[in-house]
Amino acid sequence: MLLHIIHFRYIDSMTLHSEPKLENPKMPGIPKGNVTPLARRLLVSADLEGDANGLASQQEVSSLHTSLQETMLPSYDLAANERKQATAQLLGQTDVQGIETLAPELQTLPSSIQRLALEVDGLWGDADGNVSVEEIDRVAQYYLSALPFFTPEANDLLELAEHLKLGGEQAASQTHTGQPKKAPSVMALRVALAKVDEAEIEDAKPFRELFDEAIEEAEVAGAPELLRDAAKHNPKWHRLSILEHTGAAVRAAHNLCDFANVDWKDAGGAMLLHDVGKILERQVRHEGDSTRFSFWDHEEDGAKWLEERGLSDELVFQIHHHSVMRKKSVDEMVALAGNDDDRLARMVIVYISDQLGKGDTPDQVNSFNQQRPKLVTLANRAGLDGEALLSHAEQLREQWY
C-alpha cells in the first residue's frame, strides 16, 4: 500500500471493445444522478470488504452498515454520522442484484485485477465505476516512488493497464485531438520493475506487513481521502497526501543513499514507516470557520506502535527522532546519536528524505533553507559530503516538483 500531487480532472473511461456490455435492469451501472459521491465511496468500501466483484450486494452493504453502527469510530472522523445515515439509505436502495461499483466491462477482469481496479477508482479516484488515465497514472506514480515495497501491486497495475490499453505502445484510446492517451508513470513503472531483484522484494516484506497493518487499522470506510488527499494532511508543510508523502520519502531515501554510497535498505524501511503515527491518529483543530488536522506526537506514537510489533531498536530510534533535527543544535544532535557517526549519518539522510517528501510549499522550502547550514555541518560531522548532499537534495526537489 507511496512524487507530487497530480492536479487532475477525471475523464470518462475508455470502453473495452472485446466484451459485450452487461445490462442490469434495476441498476445499469452506478446511477450518477441519484447516488452521491459519498454513497459511491461507501459502496466501494462495502464491496472491498466483501468479494470485490464490482457489485455491492445487499449482504455487503448490510455488513458495512452494521460495522459503522457497532465500531468505535476515531474521534477525528467528523463525517461519521453522515456516513452512517448514507449507508442506511443505501441499504434500503440495494436489491438482490446489488449496486454496481465497477462498470460492466471492468467486471469481466480477473478477480485480483478487478479488486485493484476497484481500489484505483474507489480509493484513489472519483469512484464513478471507471478507471481513467489520470487515476491509474496517479497510483502508478505512488507505487513507482516506493518500490520495491509495492512490487506485487505494481505488477498487477501493469496488467490492469494492459487490459485497459493504457500506458503502453498499444494505447488505443484517443483524446479529443486524436492523440493516444497514455499514463507516463505506468510506462516508467514497467521500466523500474524490471530492475527490482528478488532479494530486494524479500527484504521489503517485513516493512510492508507493518505498513499494511497500520493502514488496515486506520482506514475509514467511505473516507479514503483521509490518507490520500493533501488537504487532509497538513497543506502548510505538505504538498502531498499522507500516503504519497510516504512514497516520496522512500524515493528520496533511495536517491540520497545511492548518492552518498550508503546502503539504502534500512533508510527505505524507516521512511515507509516513519509516519505510521499519522496514519493511526490525528487531532482536529478548529480555527474560526475552518477545520484542519494536526499530528502531534506522531513520531513517538508511531515508534511505540512499531516497537510493540518487533521492529528493530535502530529503526524505532530513527522513526522516533525523524523530525527533531529542526529543533536541536549540532551538539545536541551529536549527543542524541551517541557520538556514533554512522547513526548520525542515517539520521541526516532520514531527516532530509522526510523534508524532500513534503514537497515545495513556501513554508516548507523556507524552513529547509533555514536548516541548511546545520544540515551541512551535521552531514560533514557524520563523514558525508554535506554540501554535495544538500545540493543533490535541492536538485531532486526541483526535478520532482
Tab-separated table of C-alpha atoms in Angstrom:
chain	number	residue	atom	x	y	z
A	1	MET	CA	0.000	0.000	0.000
A	2	LEU	CA	3.605	5.583	-1.741
A	3	LEU	CA	6.051	12.387	-6.435
A	4	HIS	CA	3.961	15.237	-6.392
A	5	ILE	CA	0.236	15.557	-6.233
A	6	ILE	CA	-1.285	15.367	-9.649
A	7	HIS	CA	-3.849	18.127	-10.046
A	8	PHE	CA	-6.149	16.392	-12.455
A	9	ARG	CA	-9.677	16.328	-13.730
A	10	TYR	CA	-11.327	12.980	-14.095
A	11	ILE	CA	-12.230	11.908	-17.592
A	12	ASP	CA	-14.577	9.292	-18.921
A	13	SER	CA	-13.104	5.830	-19.027
A	14	MET	CA	-12.381	4.262	-22.373
A	15	THR	CA	-14.622	1.408	-23.495
A	16	LEU	CA	-13.215	-2.065	-23.959
A	17	HIS	CA	-14.346	-3.466	-27.284
A	18	SER	CA	-13.715	-7.147	-26.608
A	19	GLU	CA	-16.535	-7.713	-24.094
A	20	PRO	CA	-20.266	-7.026	-24.505
A	21	LYS	CA	-21.914	-4.695	-22.024
A	22	LEU	CA	-23.916	-6.400	-19.286
A	23	GLU	CA	-27.328	-4.953	-18.604
A	24	ASN	CA	-28.823	-4.666	-15.144
A	25	PRO	CA	-32.484	-3.651	-15.450
A	26	LYS	CA	-32.593	-2.259	-11.905
A	27	MET	CA	-29.169	-0.605	-11.671
A	28	PRO	CA	-27.412	-0.202	-15.057
A	29	GLY	CA	-24.083	0.947	-13.684
A	30	ILE	CA	-23.649	3.487	-10.917
A	31	PRO	CA	-26.521	5.957	-11.311
A	32	LYS	CA	-24.563	9.207	-11.054
A	33	GLY	CA	-27.702	11.307	-10.865
A	34	ASN	CA	-29.055	9.855	-7.620
A	35	VAL	CA	-26.066	8.327	-5.839
A	36	THR	CA	-23.864	10.899	-4.134
A	37	PRO	CA	-20.048	10.786	-4.173
A	38	LEU	CA	-20.134	9.765	-0.500
A	39	ALA	CA	-22.543	6.931	-1.271
A	40	ARG	CA	-20.337	5.747	-4.136
A	41	ARG	CA	-17.345	5.546	-1.817
A	42	LEU	CA	-19.362	3.651	0.774
A	43	LEU	CA	-20.437	1.159	-1.879
A	44	VAL	CA	-16.791	0.669	-2.822
A	45	SER	CA	-15.885	0.066	0.832
A	46	ALA	CA	-18.684	-2.483	1.145
A	47	ASP	CA	-17.566	-4.301	-1.999
A	48	LEU	CA	-13.882	-4.288	-0.986
A	49	GLU	CA	-14.787	-5.763	2.400
A	50	GLY	CA	-16.715	-8.436	0.518
A	51	ASP	CA	-15.741	-10.159	-2.712
A	52	ALA	CA	-14.670	-7.044	-4.680
A	53	ASN	CA	-16.526	-8.265	-7.762
A	54	GLY	CA	-17.762	-4.895	-8.978
A	55	LEU	CA	-21.175	-5.219	-7.296
A	56	ALA	CA	-22.029	-4.135	-3.757
A	57	SER	CA	-24.523	-6.766	-2.635
A	58	GLN	CA	-27.257	-6.446	-0.032
A	59	GLN	CA	-25.198	-8.545	2.356
A	60	GLU	CA	-22.070	-6.423	1.829
A	61	VAL	CA	-23.925	-3.145	2.374
A	62	SER	CA	-25.661	-4.617	5.417
A	63	SER	CA	-22.310	-5.732	6.862
A	64	LEU	CA	-20.878	-2.247	6.359
A	65	HIS	CA	-23.953	-0.679	7.969
A	66	THR	CA	-23.622	-2.960	10.992
A	67	SER	CA	-19.903	-2.239	11.272
A	68	LEU	CA	-20.448	1.524	11.219
A	69	GLN	CA	-23.105	1.224	13.925
A	70	GLU	CA	-21.082	-1.034	16.224
A	71	THR	CA	-17.485	0.109	15.739
A	72	MET	CA	-15.968	2.862	17.854
A	73	LEU	CA	-15.007	5.315	15.124
A	74	PRO	CA	-11.966	7.602	15.559
A	75	SER	CA	-12.546	10.991	17.154
A	76	TYR	CA	-11.209	12.775	14.068
A	77	ASP	CA	-13.881	11.178	11.858
A	78	LEU	CA	-16.018	14.300	11.527
A	79	ALA	CA	-18.393	12.762	8.967
A	80	ALA	CA	-19.172	9.565	10.895
A	81	ASN	CA	-22.873	10.315	11.396
A	82	GLU	CA	-23.285	11.392	7.788
A	83	ARG	CA	-21.758	8.127	6.598
A	84	LYS	CA	-23.957	6.076	8.908
A	85	GLN	CA	-27.058	7.779	7.525
A	86	ALA	CA	-25.895	7.367	3.943
A	87	THR	CA	-25.234	3.658	4.485
A	88	ALA	CA	-28.702	3.169	5.956
A	89	GLN	CA	-30.197	4.831	2.872
A	90	LEU	CA	-28.106	2.636	0.580
A	91	LEU	CA	-29.289	-0.447	2.405
A	92	GLY	CA	-32.838	0.494	1.506
A	93	GLN	CA	-31.892	1.008	-2.151
A	94	THR	CA	-29.947	-2.224	-2.624
A	95	ASP	CA	-31.939	-5.076	-4.152
A	96	VAL	CA	-30.897	-8.693	-4.667
A	97	GLN	CA	-28.868	-7.744	-7.737
A	98	GLY	CA	-26.728	-5.253	-5.840
A	99	ILE	CA	-25.425	-1.881	-6.967
A	100	GLU	CA	-22.551	-1.670	-9.391
A	101	THR	CA	-19.221	-0.385	-8.106
A	102	LEU	CA	-17.431	-1.047	-11.388
A	103	ALA	CA	-18.669	-0.559	-14.925
A	104	PRO	CA	-19.828	-3.830	-16.544
A	105	GLU	CA	-16.777	-4.137	-18.786
A	106	LEU	CA	-14.487	-3.983	-15.730
A	107	GLN	CA	-16.468	-6.749	-14.030
A	108	THR	CA	-15.067	-9.179	-16.607
A	109	LEU	CA	-11.458	-8.725	-15.427
A	110	PRO	CA	-9.619	-11.448	-13.449
A	111	SER	CA	-10.551	-11.227	-9.771
A	112	SER	CA	-7.221	-9.859	-8.489
A	113	ILE	CA	-7.118	-7.232	-11.237
A	114	GLN	CA	-10.774	-6.405	-10.614
A	115	ARG	CA	-10.016	-5.688	-6.955
A	116	LEU	CA	-7.157	-3.409	-7.965
A	117	ALA	CA	-9.403	-1.573	-10.441
A	118	LEU	CA	-11.882	-1.032	-7.610
A	119	GLU	CA	-9.126	0.389	-5.386
A	120	VAL	CA	-7.705	2.633	-8.119
A	121	ASP	CA	-11.102	4.146	-8.895
A	122	GLY	CA	-12.761	3.959	-5.488
A	123	LEU	CA	-9.897	4.826	-3.137
A	124	TRP	CA	-7.666	6.994	-5.335
A	125	GLY	CA	-10.163	8.340	-7.862
A	126	ASP	CA	-13.736	9.568	-8.064
A	127	ALA	CA	-15.473	6.199	-7.531
A	128	ASP	CA	-17.508	6.558	-10.724
A	129	GLY	CA	-17.032	2.907	-11.658
A	130	ASN	CA	-14.433	3.545	-14.352
A	131	VAL	CA	-10.636	3.748	-14.348
A	132	SER	CA	-9.301	6.873	-16.042
A	133	VAL	CA	-5.829	7.634	-17.340
A	134	GLU	CA	-5.267	10.099	-14.514
A	135	GLU	CA	-6.366	7.651	-11.830
A	136	ILE	CA	-4.151	4.799	-12.962
A	137	ASP	CA	-1.220	7.160	-13.512
A	138	ARG	CA	-1.535	8.561	-10.002
A	139	VAL	CA	-1.432	5.099	-8.447
A	140	ALA	CA	1.435	4.069	-10.727
A	141	GLN	CA	3.381	7.092	-9.529
A	142	TYR	CA	2.746	6.108	-5.907
A	143	TYR	CA	3.922	2.526	-6.457
A	144	LEU	CA	6.890	3.724	-8.509
A	145	SER	CA	8.088	6.028	-5.738
A	146	ALA	CA	8.107	3.257	-3.148
A	147	LEU	CA	9.494	0.250	-4.992
A	148	PRO	CA	10.322	-2.459	-4.008
A	149	PHE	CA	7.704	-2.225	-1.243
A	150	PHE	CA	4.783	-2.322	-3.692
A	151	THR	CA	6.146	-4.774	-6.245
A	152	PRO	CA	3.152	-7.209	-6.253
A	153	GLU	CA	0.612	-4.412	-6.686
A	154	ALA	CA	2.794	-2.738	-9.290
A	155	ASN	CA	2.788	-5.901	-11.390
A	156	ASP	CA	-0.995	-6.132	-11.073
A	157	LEU	CA	-1.296	-2.477	-12.064
A	158	LEU	CA	0.644	-3.141	-15.256
A	159	GLU	CA	-1.757	-5.978	-16.034
A	160	LEU	CA	-4.712	-3.657	-15.424
A	161	ALA	CA	-3.132	-1.086	-17.739
A	162	GLU	CA	-2.777	-3.765	-20.408
A	163	HIS	CA	-6.459	-4.674	-20.106
A	164	LEU	CA	-7.429	-1.008	-20.422
A	165	LYS	CA	-4.952	-0.264	-23.236
A	166	LEU	CA	-3.242	2.383	-21.106
A	167	GLY	CA	0.366	3.261	-20.585
A	168	GLY	CA	1.931	1.255	-23.361
A	169	GLU	CA	2.767	1.319	-27.021
A	170	GLN	CA	-0.580	-0.276	-27.797
A	171	ALA	CA	-2.637	2.526	-26.180
A	172	ALA	CA	-5.850	2.568	-28.161
A	173	SER	CA	-7.944	5.291	-26.581
A	174	GLN	CA	-7.641	8.788	-28.003
A	175	THR	CA	-8.008	12.317	-26.744
A	176	HIS	CA	-10.169	14.927	-28.449
A	177	THR	CA	-7.120	15.820	-30.545
A	178	GLY	CA	-6.837	12.280	-31.832
A	179	GLN	CA	-3.615	11.577	-29.927
A	180	PRO	CA	-3.315	8.379	-27.831
A	181	LYS	CA	-3.964	8.687	-24.123
A	182	LYS	CA	-1.067	7.325	-22.112
A	183	ALA	CA	-0.143	7.147	-18.469
A	184	PRO	CA	3.558	8.087	-18.320
A	185	SER	CA	4.050	6.756	-14.802
A	186	VAL	CA	2.768	3.357	-15.926
A	187	MET	CA	5.484	3.205	-18.555
A	188	ALA	CA	8.109	4.339	-16.028
A	189	LEU	CA	6.849	1.723	-13.572
A	190	ARG	CA	7.303	-1.001	-16.174
A	191	VAL	CA	10.948	0.001	-16.635
A	192	ALA	CA	11.619	0.248	-12.893
A	193	LEU	CA	10.079	-3.141	-12.106
A	194	ALA	CA	12.483	-4.819	-14.494
A	195	LYS	CA	15.346	-3.619	-12.275
A	196	VAL	CA	13.958	-4.893	-8.951
A	197	ASP	CA	15.565	-8.158	-7.848
A	198	GLU	CA	14.130	-10.913	-5.659
A	199	ALA	CA	16.405	-10.095	-2.720
A	200	GLU	CA	15.024	-6.548	-2.563
A	201	ILE	CA	11.462	-7.855	-2.659
A	202	GLU	CA	12.148	-10.253	0.223
A	203	ASP	CA	13.863	-7.551	2.280
A	204	ALA	CA	10.850	-5.271	1.780
A	205	LYS	CA	8.224	-7.725	3.053
A	206	PRO	CA	8.552	-7.206	6.843
A	207	PHE	CA	8.296	-3.427	6.443
A	208	ARG	CA	5.331	-3.764	4.131
A	209	GLU	CA	3.498	-6.061	6.537
A	210	LEU	CA	3.742	-3.442	9.279
A	211	PHE	CA	2.648	-0.700	6.890
A	212	ASP	CA	-0.371	-2.741	5.766
A	213	GLU	CA	-1.343	-3.449	9.360
A	214	ALA	CA	-1.384	0.272	10.117
A	215	ILE	CA	-3.475	1.000	7.020
A	216	GLU	CA	-5.948	-1.749	7.871
A	217	GLU	CA	-6.269	-0.460	11.421
A	218	ALA	CA	-6.778	3.162	10.362
A	219	GLU	CA	-8.688	3.062	7.062
A	220	VAL	CA	-12.118	4.680	7.489
A	221	ALA	CA	-14.830	3.156	5.303
A	222	GLY	CA	-16.131	5.685	2.799
A	223	ALA	CA	-13.388	8.209	3.638
A	224	PRO	CA	-10.272	7.207	1.662
A	225	GLU	CA	-9.384	10.885	1.346
A	226	LEU	CA	-8.129	10.940	4.949
A	227	LEU	CA	-4.980	9.166	3.770
A	228	ARG	CA	-4.998	10.161	0.088
A	229	ASP	CA	-5.885	13.870	-0.064
A	230	ALA	CA	-3.221	16.510	0.582
A	231	ALA	CA	-5.865	18.821	2.059
A	232	LYS	CA	-6.403	16.230	4.815
A	233	HIS	CA	-2.695	16.180	5.643
A	234	ASN	CA	-1.055	19.491	6.599
A	235	PRO	CA	-1.093	21.726	3.491
A	236	LYS	CA	1.096	24.396	5.047
A	237	TRP	CA	4.020	21.989	5.090
A	238	HIS	CA	2.925	19.187	2.777
A	239	ARG	CA	2.114	19.247	-0.902
A	240	LEU	CA	1.203	15.561	-0.779
A	241	SER	CA	-1.256	13.268	0.950
A	242	ILE	CA	-0.017	11.121	3.825
A	243	LEU	CA	0.443	8.038	1.648
A	244	GLU	CA	2.015	9.900	-1.261
A	245	HIS	CA	4.335	11.759	1.099
A	246	THR	CA	5.412	8.380	2.436
A	247	GLY	CA	6.190	7.175	-1.071
A	248	ALA	CA	8.099	10.341	-1.912
A	249	ALA	CA	10.162	9.997	1.272
A	250	VAL	CA	11.081	6.420	0.330
A	251	ARG	CA	12.104	7.623	-3.108
A	252	ALA	CA	14.203	10.387	-1.566
A	253	ALA	CA	15.959	7.968	0.783
A	254	HIS	CA	16.824	5.688	-2.127
A	255	ASN	CA	18.254	8.579	-4.132
A	256	LEU	CA	20.190	10.129	-1.256
A	257	CYS	CA	21.665	6.818	-0.108
A	258	ASP	CA	22.766	5.987	-3.640
A	259	PHE	CA	24.355	9.430	-3.927
A	260	ALA	CA	26.153	9.050	-0.582
A	261	ASN	CA	27.146	5.442	-1.320
A	262	VAL	CA	25.226	4.209	1.729
A	263	ASP	CA	23.107	1.046	1.862
A	264	TRP	CA	19.529	2.215	1.499
A	265	LYS	CA	17.529	-0.776	2.795
A	266	ASP	CA	17.048	0.358	6.397
A	267	ALA	CA	16.605	4.013	5.427
A	268	GLY	CA	13.948	2.976	2.916
A	269	GLY	CA	12.154	0.883	5.522
A	270	ALA	CA	12.336	3.731	8.011
A	271	MET	CA	10.766	6.128	5.519
A	272	LEU	CA	7.976	3.692	4.626
A	273	LEU	CA	7.087	3.532	8.323
A	274	HIS	CA	8.125	6.968	9.571
A	275	ASP	CA	4.597	8.431	9.515
A	276	VAL	CA	2.703	5.392	10.794
A	277	GLY	CA	1.754	7.622	13.726
A	278	LYS	CA	-0.052	9.955	11.304
A	279	ILE	CA	-1.869	7.039	9.719
A	280	LEU	CA	-3.099	5.830	13.090
A	281	GLU	CA	-4.069	9.097	14.805
A	282	ARG	CA	-4.623	12.802	14.276
A	283	GLN	CA	-6.120	15.741	16.143
A	284	VAL	CA	-8.876	18.074	14.965
A	285	ARG	CA	-8.175	21.805	15.138
A	286	HIS	CA	-10.994	24.323	14.748
A	287	GLU	CA	-9.779	27.708	13.522
A	288	GLY	CA	-12.676	30.096	13.030
A	289	ASP	CA	-14.915	28.635	10.353
A	290	SER	CA	-12.303	26.161	9.161
A	291	THR	CA	-11.211	22.789	10.465
A	292	ARG	CA	-7.886	21.111	9.890
A	293	PHE	CA	-5.883	18.211	11.230
A	294	SER	CA	-2.705	18.130	13.279
A	295	PHE	CA	-0.431	15.201	14.040
A	296	TRP	CA	1.130	15.984	17.402
A	297	ASP	CA	3.487	13.329	18.770
A	298	HIS	CA	3.082	11.161	15.676
A	299	GLU	CA	6.807	10.354	15.817
A	300	GLU	CA	6.628	8.951	19.338
A	301	ASP	CA	3.257	7.265	18.804
A	302	GLY	CA	4.376	5.571	15.607
A	303	ALA	CA	7.673	4.442	17.119
A	304	LYS	CA	5.890	2.935	20.123
A	305	TRP	CA	3.384	1.098	17.899
A	306	LEU	CA	6.215	-0.306	15.779
A	307	GLU	CA	8.325	-1.257	18.803
A	308	GLU	CA	5.404	-3.277	20.159
A	309	ARG	CA	5.411	-5.208	16.886
A	310	GLY	CA	9.080	-6.071	16.971
A	311	LEU	CA	10.728	-3.503	14.727
A	312	SER	CA	14.467	-3.244	15.386
A	313	ASP	CA	15.696	-0.829	18.039
A	314	GLU	CA	17.687	1.188	15.497
A	315	LEU	CA	14.735	1.735	13.176
A	316	VAL	CA	12.459	2.574	16.106
A	317	PHE	CA	15.073	5.148	17.145
A	318	GLN	CA	15.249	6.654	13.642
A	319	ILE	CA	11.459	6.879	13.359
A	320	HIS	CA	11.065	8.324	16.857
A	321	HIS	CA	13.575	11.082	16.072
A	322	HIS	CA	12.952	11.636	12.362
A	323	SER	CA	11.916	15.280	12.777
A	324	VAL	CA	13.948	16.510	15.765
A	325	MET	CA	16.832	17.886	13.711
A	326	ARG	CA	14.888	21.089	13.087
A	327	LYS	CA	14.694	21.830	16.814
A	328	LYS	CA	18.091	20.698	18.084
A	329	SER	CA	21.560	22.185	17.803
A	330	VAL	CA	24.509	20.420	16.219
A	331	ASP	CA	25.899	19.441	19.621
A	332	GLU	CA	22.513	18.151	20.771
A	333	MET	CA	22.152	16.029	17.640
A	334	VAL	CA	25.633	14.566	18.033
A	335	ALA	CA	24.819	13.691	21.644
A	336	LEU	CA	21.447	12.193	20.673
A	337	ALA	CA	23.237	9.952	18.180
A	338	GLY	CA	25.533	8.804	20.987
A	339	ASN	CA	28.574	10.233	19.209
A	340	ASP	CA	28.031	7.469	16.634
A	341	ASP	CA	28.857	8.878	13.198
A	342	ASP	CA	27.102	6.051	11.329
A	343	ARG	CA	23.896	6.608	13.293
A	344	LEU	CA	24.186	10.360	12.763
A	345	ALA	CA	24.611	9.840	9.010
A	346	ARG	CA	21.410	7.769	8.950
A	347	MET	CA	19.602	10.467	10.934
A	348	VAL	CA	20.709	13.134	8.449
A	349	ILE	CA	19.519	11.094	5.455
A	350	VAL	CA	16.211	10.218	7.147
A	351	TYR	CA	15.578	13.870	8.017
A	352	ILE	CA	16.383	15.174	4.530
A	353	SER	CA	14.296	12.394	2.947
A	354	ASP	CA	11.304	13.417	5.038
A	355	GLN	CA	11.787	17.058	4.065
A	356	LEU	CA	12.033	16.210	0.359
A	357	GLY	CA	8.894	14.112	0.622
A	358	LYS	CA	6.930	17.125	1.837
A	359	GLY	CA	7.211	18.928	-1.489
A	360	ASP	CA	7.792	22.584	-2.201
A	361	THR	CA	5.259	24.642	-0.276
A	362	PRO	CA	6.655	28.116	0.568
A	363	ASP	CA	6.782	27.412	4.302
A	364	GLN	CA	8.478	24.072	3.757
A	365	VAL	CA	11.129	25.491	1.416
A	366	ASN	CA	11.834	28.407	3.776
A	367	SER	CA	12.193	26.069	6.739
A	368	PHE	CA	14.522	23.767	4.821
A	369	ASN	CA	16.676	26.693	3.708
A	370	GLN	CA	16.975	27.914	7.295
A	371	GLN	CA	18.150	24.472	8.395
A	372	ARG	CA	20.603	24.067	5.523
A	373	PRO	CA	23.820	25.258	7.271
A	374	LYS	CA	23.143	22.990	10.245
A	375	LEU	CA	22.414	20.034	7.963
A	376	VAL	CA	25.664	20.562	6.070
A	377	THR	CA	27.594	20.676	9.352
A	378	LEU	CA	25.917	17.528	10.683
A	379	ALA	CA	26.453	15.658	7.426
A	380	ASN	CA	30.137	16.592	7.443
A	381	ARG	CA	30.404	15.558	11.090
A	382	ALA	CA	28.946	12.163	10.134
A	383	GLY	CA	31.501	11.629	7.376
A	384	LEU	CA	29.292	12.657	4.453
A	385	ASP	CA	29.934	15.473	1.977
A	386	GLY	CA	27.363	17.866	3.400
A	387	GLU	CA	27.400	20.496	0.672
A	388	ALA	CA	27.194	17.932	-2.111
A	389	LEU	CA	24.386	16.035	-0.342
A	390	LEU	CA	22.289	19.158	0.218
A	391	SER	CA	22.858	20.372	-3.337
A	392	HIS	CA	21.730	16.982	-4.623
A	393	ALA	CA	18.616	17.135	-2.439
A	394	GLU	CA	17.763	20.570	-3.810
A	395	GLN	CA	18.187	19.301	-7.370
A	396	LEU	CA	15.814	16.426	-6.638
A	397	ARG	CA	13.214	18.849	-5.286
A	398	GLU	CA	13.456	20.915	-8.473
A	399	GLN	CA	13.075	17.805	-10.635
A	400	TRP	CA	10.179	16.281	-8.731
A	401	TYR	CA	8.027	19.305	-8.004
